[in-house]
Coordinates of C-alpha atoms in Angstrom, one line a residue:
X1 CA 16.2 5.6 17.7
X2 CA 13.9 3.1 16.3
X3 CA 12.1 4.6 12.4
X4 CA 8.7 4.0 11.4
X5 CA 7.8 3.8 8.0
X6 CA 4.2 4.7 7.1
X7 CA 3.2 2.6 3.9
X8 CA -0.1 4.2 2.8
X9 CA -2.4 3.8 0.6
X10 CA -6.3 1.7 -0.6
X11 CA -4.9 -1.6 -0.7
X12 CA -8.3 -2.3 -3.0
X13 CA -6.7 -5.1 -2.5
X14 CA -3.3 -5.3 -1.3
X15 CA -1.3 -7.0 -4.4
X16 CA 2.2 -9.0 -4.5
X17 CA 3.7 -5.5 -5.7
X18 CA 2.6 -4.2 -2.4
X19 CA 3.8 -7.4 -0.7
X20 CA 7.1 -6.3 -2.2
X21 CA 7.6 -2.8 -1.4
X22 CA 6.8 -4.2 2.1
X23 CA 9.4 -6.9 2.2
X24 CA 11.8 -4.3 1.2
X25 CA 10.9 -1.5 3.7
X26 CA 10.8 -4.5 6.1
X27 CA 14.8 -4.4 5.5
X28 CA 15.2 -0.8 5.8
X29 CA 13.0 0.3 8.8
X30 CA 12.5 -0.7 12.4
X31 CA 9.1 -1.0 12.0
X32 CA 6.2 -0.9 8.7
X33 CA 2.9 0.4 9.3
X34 CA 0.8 -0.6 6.5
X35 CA -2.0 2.3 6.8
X36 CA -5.2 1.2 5.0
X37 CA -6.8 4.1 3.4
X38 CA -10.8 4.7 3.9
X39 CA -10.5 6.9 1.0
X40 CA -14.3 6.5 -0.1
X41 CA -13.7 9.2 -3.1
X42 CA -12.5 6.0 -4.5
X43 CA -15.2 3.5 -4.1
X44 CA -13.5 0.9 -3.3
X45 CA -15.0 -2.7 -4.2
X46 CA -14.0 -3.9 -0.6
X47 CA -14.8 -2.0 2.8
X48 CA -12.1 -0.7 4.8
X49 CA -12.5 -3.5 7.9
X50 CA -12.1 -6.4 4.7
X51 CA -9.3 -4.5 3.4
X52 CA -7.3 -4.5 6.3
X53 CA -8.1 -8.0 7.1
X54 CA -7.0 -8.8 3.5
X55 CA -3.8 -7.2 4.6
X56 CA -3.2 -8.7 7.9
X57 CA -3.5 -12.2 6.2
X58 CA -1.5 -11.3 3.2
X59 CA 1.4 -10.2 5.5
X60 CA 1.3 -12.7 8.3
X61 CA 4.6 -14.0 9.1
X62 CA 6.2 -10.6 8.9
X63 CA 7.8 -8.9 12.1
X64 CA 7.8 -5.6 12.9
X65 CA 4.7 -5.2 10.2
X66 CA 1.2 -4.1 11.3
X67 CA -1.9 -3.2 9.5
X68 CA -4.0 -0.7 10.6
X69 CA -7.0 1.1 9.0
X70 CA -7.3 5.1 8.8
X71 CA -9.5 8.2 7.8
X72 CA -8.9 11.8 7.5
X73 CA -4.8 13.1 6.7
X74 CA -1.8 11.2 6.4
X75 CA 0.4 13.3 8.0
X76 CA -2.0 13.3 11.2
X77 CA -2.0 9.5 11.2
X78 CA 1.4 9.5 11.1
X79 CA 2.0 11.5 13.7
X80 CA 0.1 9.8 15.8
X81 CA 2.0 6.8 15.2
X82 CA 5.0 8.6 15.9
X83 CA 6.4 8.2 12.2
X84 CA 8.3 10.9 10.8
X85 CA 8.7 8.6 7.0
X86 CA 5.9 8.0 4.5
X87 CA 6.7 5.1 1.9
X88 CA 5.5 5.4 -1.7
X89 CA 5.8 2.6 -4.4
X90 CA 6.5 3.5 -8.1
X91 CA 5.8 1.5 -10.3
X92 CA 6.7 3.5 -13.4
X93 CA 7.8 7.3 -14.6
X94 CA 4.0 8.1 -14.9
X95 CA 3.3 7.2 -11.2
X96 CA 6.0 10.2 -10.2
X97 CA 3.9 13.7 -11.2
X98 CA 1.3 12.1 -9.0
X99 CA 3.9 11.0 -5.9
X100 CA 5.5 14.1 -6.2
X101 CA 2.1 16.2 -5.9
X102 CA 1.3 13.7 -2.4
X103 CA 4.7 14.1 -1.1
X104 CA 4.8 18.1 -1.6
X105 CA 1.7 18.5 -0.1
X106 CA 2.5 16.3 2.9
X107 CA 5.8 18.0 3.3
X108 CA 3.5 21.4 3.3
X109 CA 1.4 19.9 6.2
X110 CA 4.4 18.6 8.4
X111 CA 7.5 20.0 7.3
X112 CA 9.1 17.1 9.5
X113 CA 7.5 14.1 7.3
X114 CA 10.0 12.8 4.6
X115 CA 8.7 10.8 1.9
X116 CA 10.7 7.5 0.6
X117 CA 10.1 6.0 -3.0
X118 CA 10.7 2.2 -3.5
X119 CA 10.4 0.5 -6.6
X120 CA 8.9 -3.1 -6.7
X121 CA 10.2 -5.8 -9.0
X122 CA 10.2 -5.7 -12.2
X123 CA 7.7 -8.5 -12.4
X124 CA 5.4 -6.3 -10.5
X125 CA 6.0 -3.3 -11.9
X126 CA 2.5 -3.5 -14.2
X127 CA 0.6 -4.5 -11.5
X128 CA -2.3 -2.3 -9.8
X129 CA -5.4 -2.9 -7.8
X130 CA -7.3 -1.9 -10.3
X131 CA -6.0 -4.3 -13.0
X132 CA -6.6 -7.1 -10.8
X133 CA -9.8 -6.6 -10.1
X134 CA -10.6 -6.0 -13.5
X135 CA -8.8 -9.3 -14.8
X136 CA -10.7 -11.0 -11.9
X137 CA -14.3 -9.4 -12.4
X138 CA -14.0 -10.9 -16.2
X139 CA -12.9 -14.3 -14.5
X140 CA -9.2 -13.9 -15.7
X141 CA -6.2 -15.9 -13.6
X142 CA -4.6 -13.5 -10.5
X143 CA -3.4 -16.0 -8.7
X144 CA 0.3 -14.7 -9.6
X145 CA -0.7 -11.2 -8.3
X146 CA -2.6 -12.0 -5.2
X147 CA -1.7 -14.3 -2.0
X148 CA -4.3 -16.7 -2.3
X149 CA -6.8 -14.9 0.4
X150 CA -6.8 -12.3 -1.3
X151 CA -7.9 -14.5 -4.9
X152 CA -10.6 -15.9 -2.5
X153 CA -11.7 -12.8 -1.3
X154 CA -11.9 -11.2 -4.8
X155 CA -13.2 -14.8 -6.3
X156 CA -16.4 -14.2 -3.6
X157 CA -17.0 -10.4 -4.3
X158 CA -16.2 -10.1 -8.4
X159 CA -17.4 -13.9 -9.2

Protein backbone atom coordinates (compact mmCIF):
# COMPACT_ATOMS: atom_id res chain seq x y z
CA UNK A 1 0.00 0.00 0.00
CA UNK A 2 1.30 3.21 -1.16
CA UNK A 3 2.21 5.98 2.24
CA UNK A 4 1.61 9.51 2.24
CA UNK A 5 3.62 11.72 4.18
CA UNK A 6 2.09 15.04 5.20
CA UNK A 7 4.97 17.70 5.51
CA UNK A 8 3.16 20.69 7.27
CA UNK A 9 3.86 23.67 8.12
CA UNK A 10 4.05 28.12 7.02
CA UNK A 11 6.63 27.78 4.63
CA UNK A 12 7.01 31.83 5.25
CA UNK A 13 9.03 30.94 2.93
CA UNK A 14 9.94 27.46 2.20
CA UNK A 15 13.94 27.44 2.99
CA UNK A 16 16.74 24.83 1.67
CA UNK A 17 16.22 23.12 5.25
CA UNK A 18 12.81 22.48 4.15
CA UNK A 19 14.03 21.46 0.64
CA UNK A 20 15.95 18.96 2.70
CA UNK A 21 13.62 17.26 4.87
CA UNK A 22 11.77 16.98 1.55
CA UNK A 23 14.41 15.30 -0.41
CA UNK A 24 14.70 12.95 2.38
CA UNK A 25 11.01 12.01 2.96
CA UNK A 26 11.09 11.87 -0.88
CA UNK A 27 13.26 8.57 -0.21
CA UNK A 28 11.24 7.19 2.41
CA UNK A 29 7.52 7.71 1.29
CA UNK A 30 5.50 7.00 -1.80
CA UNK A 31 4.31 10.13 -2.01
CA UNK A 32 5.12 14.00 -0.07
CA UNK A 33 2.40 16.40 0.35
CA UNK A 34 3.91 19.60 1.25
CA UNK A 35 0.73 21.26 3.12
CA UNK A 36 1.09 25.04 3.25
CA UNK A 37 -0.23 26.38 6.35
CA UNK A 38 -2.84 29.54 6.23
CA UNK A 39 -2.03 29.83 9.79
CA UNK A 40 -2.78 33.78 9.95
CA UNK A 41 -2.05 33.75 13.92
CA UNK A 42 1.31 34.05 12.40
CA UNK A 43 1.22 36.91 10.08
CA UNK A 44 2.98 35.78 7.62
CA UNK A 45 4.89 38.34 5.28
CA UNK A 46 3.65 36.24 2.16
CA UNK A 47 -0.06 35.19 1.46
CA UNK A 48 -0.91 31.72 1.40
CA UNK A 49 -1.54 31.51 -2.70
CA UNK A 50 2.42 33.13 -2.92
CA UNK A 51 3.53 30.76 -0.51
CA UNK A 52 2.51 27.80 -2.15
CA UNK A 53 3.62 29.07 -5.47
CA UNK A 54 7.01 29.76 -3.77
CA UNK A 55 6.85 26.03 -3.04
CA UNK A 56 5.77 24.63 -6.16
CA UNK A 57 8.79 26.38 -7.82
CA UNK A 58 11.23 25.65 -5.13
CA UNK A 59 10.43 21.84 -5.51
CA UNK A 60 9.95 21.52 -9.27
CA UNK A 61 11.64 18.56 -10.54
CA UNK A 62 10.63 16.36 -7.68
CA UNK A 63 8.24 13.24 -8.29
CA UNK A 64 5.77 12.17 -6.18
CA UNK A 65 5.90 15.85 -4.45
CA UNK A 66 2.88 18.16 -4.48
CA UNK A 67 2.10 21.44 -2.83
CA UNK A 68 -1.00 22.22 -1.71
CA UNK A 69 -2.43 25.01 0.52
CA UNK A 70 -4.68 24.39 3.78
CA UNK A 71 -6.84 25.92 6.66
CA UNK A 72 -8.47 24.65 9.64
CA UNK A 73 -6.74 20.99 11.39
CA UNK A 74 -4.09 19.00 10.31
CA UNK A 75 -5.33 15.81 11.09
CA UNK A 76 -8.54 16.69 8.97
CA UNK A 77 -6.38 17.64 5.95
CA UNK A 78 -4.77 14.74 6.25
CA UNK A 79 -7.38 12.67 6.25
CA UNK A 80 -8.69 13.89 3.46
CA UNK A 81 -5.64 13.20 1.63
CA UNK A 82 -5.75 9.85 2.78
CA UNK A 83 -2.42 10.16 4.86
CA UNK A 84 -2.14 8.36 7.92
CA UNK A 85 1.89 10.13 8.59
CA UNK A 86 2.64 13.75 9.54
CA UNK A 87 6.45 14.77 8.89
CA UNK A 88 8.15 17.22 11.34
CA UNK A 89 11.64 18.70 10.87
CA UNK A 90 14.00 19.36 13.98
CA UNK A 91 16.28 21.40 13.65
CA UNK A 92 17.60 21.31 17.22
CA UNK A 93 16.71 19.87 21.01
CA UNK A 94 14.73 23.18 21.62
CA UNK A 95 12.49 22.48 18.53
CA UNK A 96 11.27 18.98 20.41
CA UNK A 97 8.96 20.37 23.59
CA UNK A 98 7.18 22.17 20.82
CA UNK A 99 6.96 18.92 18.28
CA UNK A 100 6.07 16.86 20.91
CA UNK A 101 3.13 19.25 22.14
CA UNK A 102 1.86 19.14 17.98
CA UNK A 103 2.29 15.54 17.64
CA UNK A 104 0.47 14.60 21.12
CA UNK A 105 -2.28 16.62 20.28
CA UNK A 106 -2.60 15.31 16.75
CA UNK A 107 -2.34 11.77 18.08
CA UNK A 108 -5.35 12.98 20.55
CA UNK A 109 -7.50 14.05 17.39
CA UNK A 110 -6.76 10.85 15.22
CA UNK A 111 -5.44 8.20 17.19
CA UNK A 112 -4.40 6.65 13.65
CA UNK A 113 -2.01 9.68 12.60
CA UNK A 114 1.72 8.85 13.42
CA UNK A 115 4.10 11.60 13.47
CA UNK A 116 7.77 11.21 11.89
CA UNK A 117 10.77 13.48 12.91
CA UNK A 118 13.62 14.12 10.29
CA UNK A 119 16.48 16.10 10.91
CA UNK A 120 17.95 18.30 8.07
CA UNK A 121 21.70 18.84 7.48
CA UNK A 122 23.76 19.99 9.53
CA UNK A 123 24.41 23.01 7.37
CA UNK A 124 20.71 23.72 7.71
CA UNK A 125 20.19 22.98 10.99
CA UNK A 126 20.27 27.03 12.03
CA UNK A 127 18.13 27.96 9.47
CA UNK A 128 14.35 29.25 9.90
CA UNK A 129 11.91 31.38 7.98
CA UNK A 130 12.14 33.81 10.22
CA UNK A 131 15.97 34.29 10.18
CA UNK A 132 15.78 34.59 6.54
CA UNK A 133 13.54 37.04 6.26
CA UNK A 134 15.10 38.92 8.82
CA UNK A 135 18.67 38.69 7.21
CA UNK A 136 16.86 39.62 3.93
CA UNK A 137 14.60 42.63 5.28
CA UNK A 138 18.20 44.27 6.50
CA UNK A 139 19.49 43.42 2.88
CA UNK A 140 21.80 40.56 4.11
CA UNK A 141 22.97 37.62 1.45
CA UNK A 142 20.18 34.37 1.54
CA UNK A 143 21.01 33.18 -1.52
CA UNK A 144 22.64 29.98 0.31
CA UNK A 145 19.26 29.45 2.20
CA UNK A 146 16.76 30.11 -0.49
CA UNK A 147 16.37 28.62 -4.22
CA UNK A 148 16.71 31.62 -6.06
CA UNK A 149 12.71 32.28 -6.59
CA UNK A 150 12.39 32.31 -3.48
CA UNK A 151 15.55 35.32 -3.00
CA UNK A 152 13.51 37.05 -5.73
CA UNK A 153 10.34 36.75 -4.12
CA UNK A 154 11.70 37.91 -0.68
CA UNK A 155 14.12 40.56 -2.66
CA UNK A 156 10.45 42.19 -4.11
CA UNK A 157 8.52 42.07 -0.71
CA UNK A 158 11.45 42.85 2.07
CA UNK A 159 13.64 45.20 -0.48
Amino acid sequence: MPVTVVYPGTFDPITNGHMDIVRRAHRLFDRVLVAVAANPTKRPTFTLDERVDMACQALQGFERVEVCGFDGLLADFAAAHGSRVLLRGLRAVSDFEHEFQLASMNRHLAPDLETVFLTPAEEYSYVSSSLVREVAALGGDVSHFVADSVEAALRARLG
